[in-house]
Structures are given as structure tokens and as C-alpha cells.
XYZ file of N, CA and C in Angstrom:
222
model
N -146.667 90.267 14.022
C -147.090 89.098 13.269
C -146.269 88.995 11.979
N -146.149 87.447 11.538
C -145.622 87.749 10.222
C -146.245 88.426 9.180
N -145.895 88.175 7.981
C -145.676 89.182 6.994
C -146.315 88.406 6.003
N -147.964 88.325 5.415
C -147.925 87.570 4.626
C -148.491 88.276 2.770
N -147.869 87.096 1.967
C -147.987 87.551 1.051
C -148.892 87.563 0.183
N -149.598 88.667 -0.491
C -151.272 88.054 -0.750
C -150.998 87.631 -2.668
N -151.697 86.938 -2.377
C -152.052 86.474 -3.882
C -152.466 87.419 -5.206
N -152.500 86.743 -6.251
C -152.993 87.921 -7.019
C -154.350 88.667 -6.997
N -155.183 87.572 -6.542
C -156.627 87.690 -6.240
C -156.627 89.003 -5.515
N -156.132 88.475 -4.289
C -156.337 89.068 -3.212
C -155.084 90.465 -3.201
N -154.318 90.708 -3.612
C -153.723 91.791 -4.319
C -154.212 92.735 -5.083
N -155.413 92.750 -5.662
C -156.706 93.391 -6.655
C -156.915 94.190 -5.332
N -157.121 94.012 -4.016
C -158.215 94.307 -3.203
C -157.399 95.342 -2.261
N -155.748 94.506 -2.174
C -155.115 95.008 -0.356
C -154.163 95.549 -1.185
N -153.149 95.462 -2.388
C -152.159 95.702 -2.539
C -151.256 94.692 -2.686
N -149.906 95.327 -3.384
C -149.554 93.580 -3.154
C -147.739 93.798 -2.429
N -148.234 94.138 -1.624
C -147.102 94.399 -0.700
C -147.103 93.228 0.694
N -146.652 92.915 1.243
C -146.830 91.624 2.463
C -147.231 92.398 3.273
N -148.035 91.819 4.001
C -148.979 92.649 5.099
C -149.425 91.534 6.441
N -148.926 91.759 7.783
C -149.684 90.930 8.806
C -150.967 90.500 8.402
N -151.364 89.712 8.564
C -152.815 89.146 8.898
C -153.890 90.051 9.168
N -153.401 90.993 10.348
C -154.382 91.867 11.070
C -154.864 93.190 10.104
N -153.968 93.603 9.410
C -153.540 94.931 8.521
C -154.357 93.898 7.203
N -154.303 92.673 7.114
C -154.843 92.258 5.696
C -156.506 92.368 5.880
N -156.961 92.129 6.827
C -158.145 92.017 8.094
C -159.088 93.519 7.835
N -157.815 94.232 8.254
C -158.668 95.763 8.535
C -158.243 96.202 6.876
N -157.580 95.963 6.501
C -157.956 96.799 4.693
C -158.927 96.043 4.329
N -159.387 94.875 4.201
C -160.665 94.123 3.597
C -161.972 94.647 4.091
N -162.116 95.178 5.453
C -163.330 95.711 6.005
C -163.161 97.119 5.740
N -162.002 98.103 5.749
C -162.045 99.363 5.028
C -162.905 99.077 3.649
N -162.174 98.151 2.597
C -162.940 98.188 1.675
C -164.038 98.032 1.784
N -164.579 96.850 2.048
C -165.715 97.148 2.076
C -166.567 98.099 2.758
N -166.201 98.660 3.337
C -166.888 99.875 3.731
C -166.974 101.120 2.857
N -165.721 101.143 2.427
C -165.970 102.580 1.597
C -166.541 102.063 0.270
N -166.531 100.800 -0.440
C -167.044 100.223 -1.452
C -168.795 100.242 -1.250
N -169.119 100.334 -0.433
C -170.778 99.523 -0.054
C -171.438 98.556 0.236
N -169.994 97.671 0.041
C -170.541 96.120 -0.281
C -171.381 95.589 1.613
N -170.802 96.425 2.638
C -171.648 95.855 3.842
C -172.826 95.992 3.541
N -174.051 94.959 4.408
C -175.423 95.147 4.330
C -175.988 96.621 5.021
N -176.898 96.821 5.292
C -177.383 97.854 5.885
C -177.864 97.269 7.229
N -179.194 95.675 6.989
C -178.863 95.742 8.200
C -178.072 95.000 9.979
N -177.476 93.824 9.036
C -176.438 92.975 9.641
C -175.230 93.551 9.204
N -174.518 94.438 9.987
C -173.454 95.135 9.289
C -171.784 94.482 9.574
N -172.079 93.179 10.027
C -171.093 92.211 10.117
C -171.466 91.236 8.370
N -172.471 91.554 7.934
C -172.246 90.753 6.509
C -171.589 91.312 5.423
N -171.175 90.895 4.526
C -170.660 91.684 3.105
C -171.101 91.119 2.090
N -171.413 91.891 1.354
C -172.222 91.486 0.116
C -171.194 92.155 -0.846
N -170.095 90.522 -1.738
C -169.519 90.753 -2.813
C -169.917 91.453 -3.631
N -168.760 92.568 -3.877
C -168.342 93.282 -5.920
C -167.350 92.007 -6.667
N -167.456 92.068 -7.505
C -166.415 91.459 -8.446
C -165.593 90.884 -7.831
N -164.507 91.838 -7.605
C -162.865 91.996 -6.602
C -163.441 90.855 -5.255
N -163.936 91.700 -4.492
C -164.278 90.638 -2.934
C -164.733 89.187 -3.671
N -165.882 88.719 -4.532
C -166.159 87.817 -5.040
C -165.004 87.091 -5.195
N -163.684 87.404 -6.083
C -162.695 86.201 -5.778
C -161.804 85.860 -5.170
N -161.844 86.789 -4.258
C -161.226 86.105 -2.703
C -161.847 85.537 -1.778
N -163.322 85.743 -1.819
C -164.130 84.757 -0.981
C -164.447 83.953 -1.682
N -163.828 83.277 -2.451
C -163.935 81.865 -3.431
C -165.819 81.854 -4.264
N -165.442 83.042 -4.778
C -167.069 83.061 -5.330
C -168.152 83.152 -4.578
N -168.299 83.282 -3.060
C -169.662 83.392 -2.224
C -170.001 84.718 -2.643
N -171.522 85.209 -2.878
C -172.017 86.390 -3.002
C -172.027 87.231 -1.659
N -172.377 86.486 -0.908
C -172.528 86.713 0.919
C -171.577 86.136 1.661
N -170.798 86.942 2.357
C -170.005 86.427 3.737
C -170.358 87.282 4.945
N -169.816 86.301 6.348
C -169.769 87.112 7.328
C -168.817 87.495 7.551
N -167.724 88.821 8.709
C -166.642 89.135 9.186
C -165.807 88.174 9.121
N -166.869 86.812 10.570
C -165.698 86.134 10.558
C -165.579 84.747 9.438
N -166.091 84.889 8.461
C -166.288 83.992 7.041
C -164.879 84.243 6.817
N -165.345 85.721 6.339
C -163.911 86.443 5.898
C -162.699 86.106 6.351
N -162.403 86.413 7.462
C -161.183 85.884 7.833
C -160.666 84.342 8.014
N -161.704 83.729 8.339
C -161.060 82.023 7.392
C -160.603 81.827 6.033
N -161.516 82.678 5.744
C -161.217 82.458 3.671
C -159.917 83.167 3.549
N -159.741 84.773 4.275
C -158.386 84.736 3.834
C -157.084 84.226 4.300
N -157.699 83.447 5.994
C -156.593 82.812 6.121
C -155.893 81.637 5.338
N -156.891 81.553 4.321
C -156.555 80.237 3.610
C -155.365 80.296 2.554
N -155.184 81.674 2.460
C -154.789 82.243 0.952
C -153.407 82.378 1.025
């Protein structure tokens, strides 16, 4: 896949090195995993920190696949 380049936002979170889509995908759900931010018990939701908050354009709550629209947007 190509190579895309993340924003500053979204650079806070993945790095800011260009990264496929898929690799941008699975570091956002690493984070949140090792962060806490998943629910306990819908564990496809994420419940924004700070950082996730402004890449999901300010939602407190997203789902997986929320997520990956929002960052396809970016």
C-alpha cells in the first residue's frame, strides 16, 4: 500500500514517519490498548485521551471502524 503521511495531530499518536494505512490502523489500536482508552465491555469501542481526542475530530467515543474513516480522512 502506499505510504501515507500523517499529520501533526495524528503524528502525536503513530510517529511521524509515512506509514501504509494498515500499519497506521494497527499502531492506533496498539495504542489504544496499551493506553486503556478501549472499553471493558464493547472492546471494539475507544474511549478518547487527549492525543486520540484530536484525531477523532474531538469525539469522546469511537468505534474500530469510526476510526478508520476518521483516519482515512487525514
Amino acid at each position: 500500500m502506499k505510504p501515507v503521511q500523517p499529520n501533526e495531530k495524528l503524528a502525536l499518536v503513530v510517529g511521524s514517519q509515512p506509514l501504509p494505512r494498515t500499519e497506521l490502523t494497527k499502531k492506533l489500536c496498539s495504542t489504544s490498548r496499551r493506553t486503556g482508552c478501549r472499553t471493558k465491555k464493547v472492546k471494539t469501542n475507544i474511549n478518547a485521551d487527549a492525543a486520540l481526542q484530536a484525531v477523532f475530530g474531538g469525539k469522546k467515543q469511537v468505534s474500530m471502524f469510526e476510526m478508520t474513516k476518521l483516519v482515512s480522512r487525514m
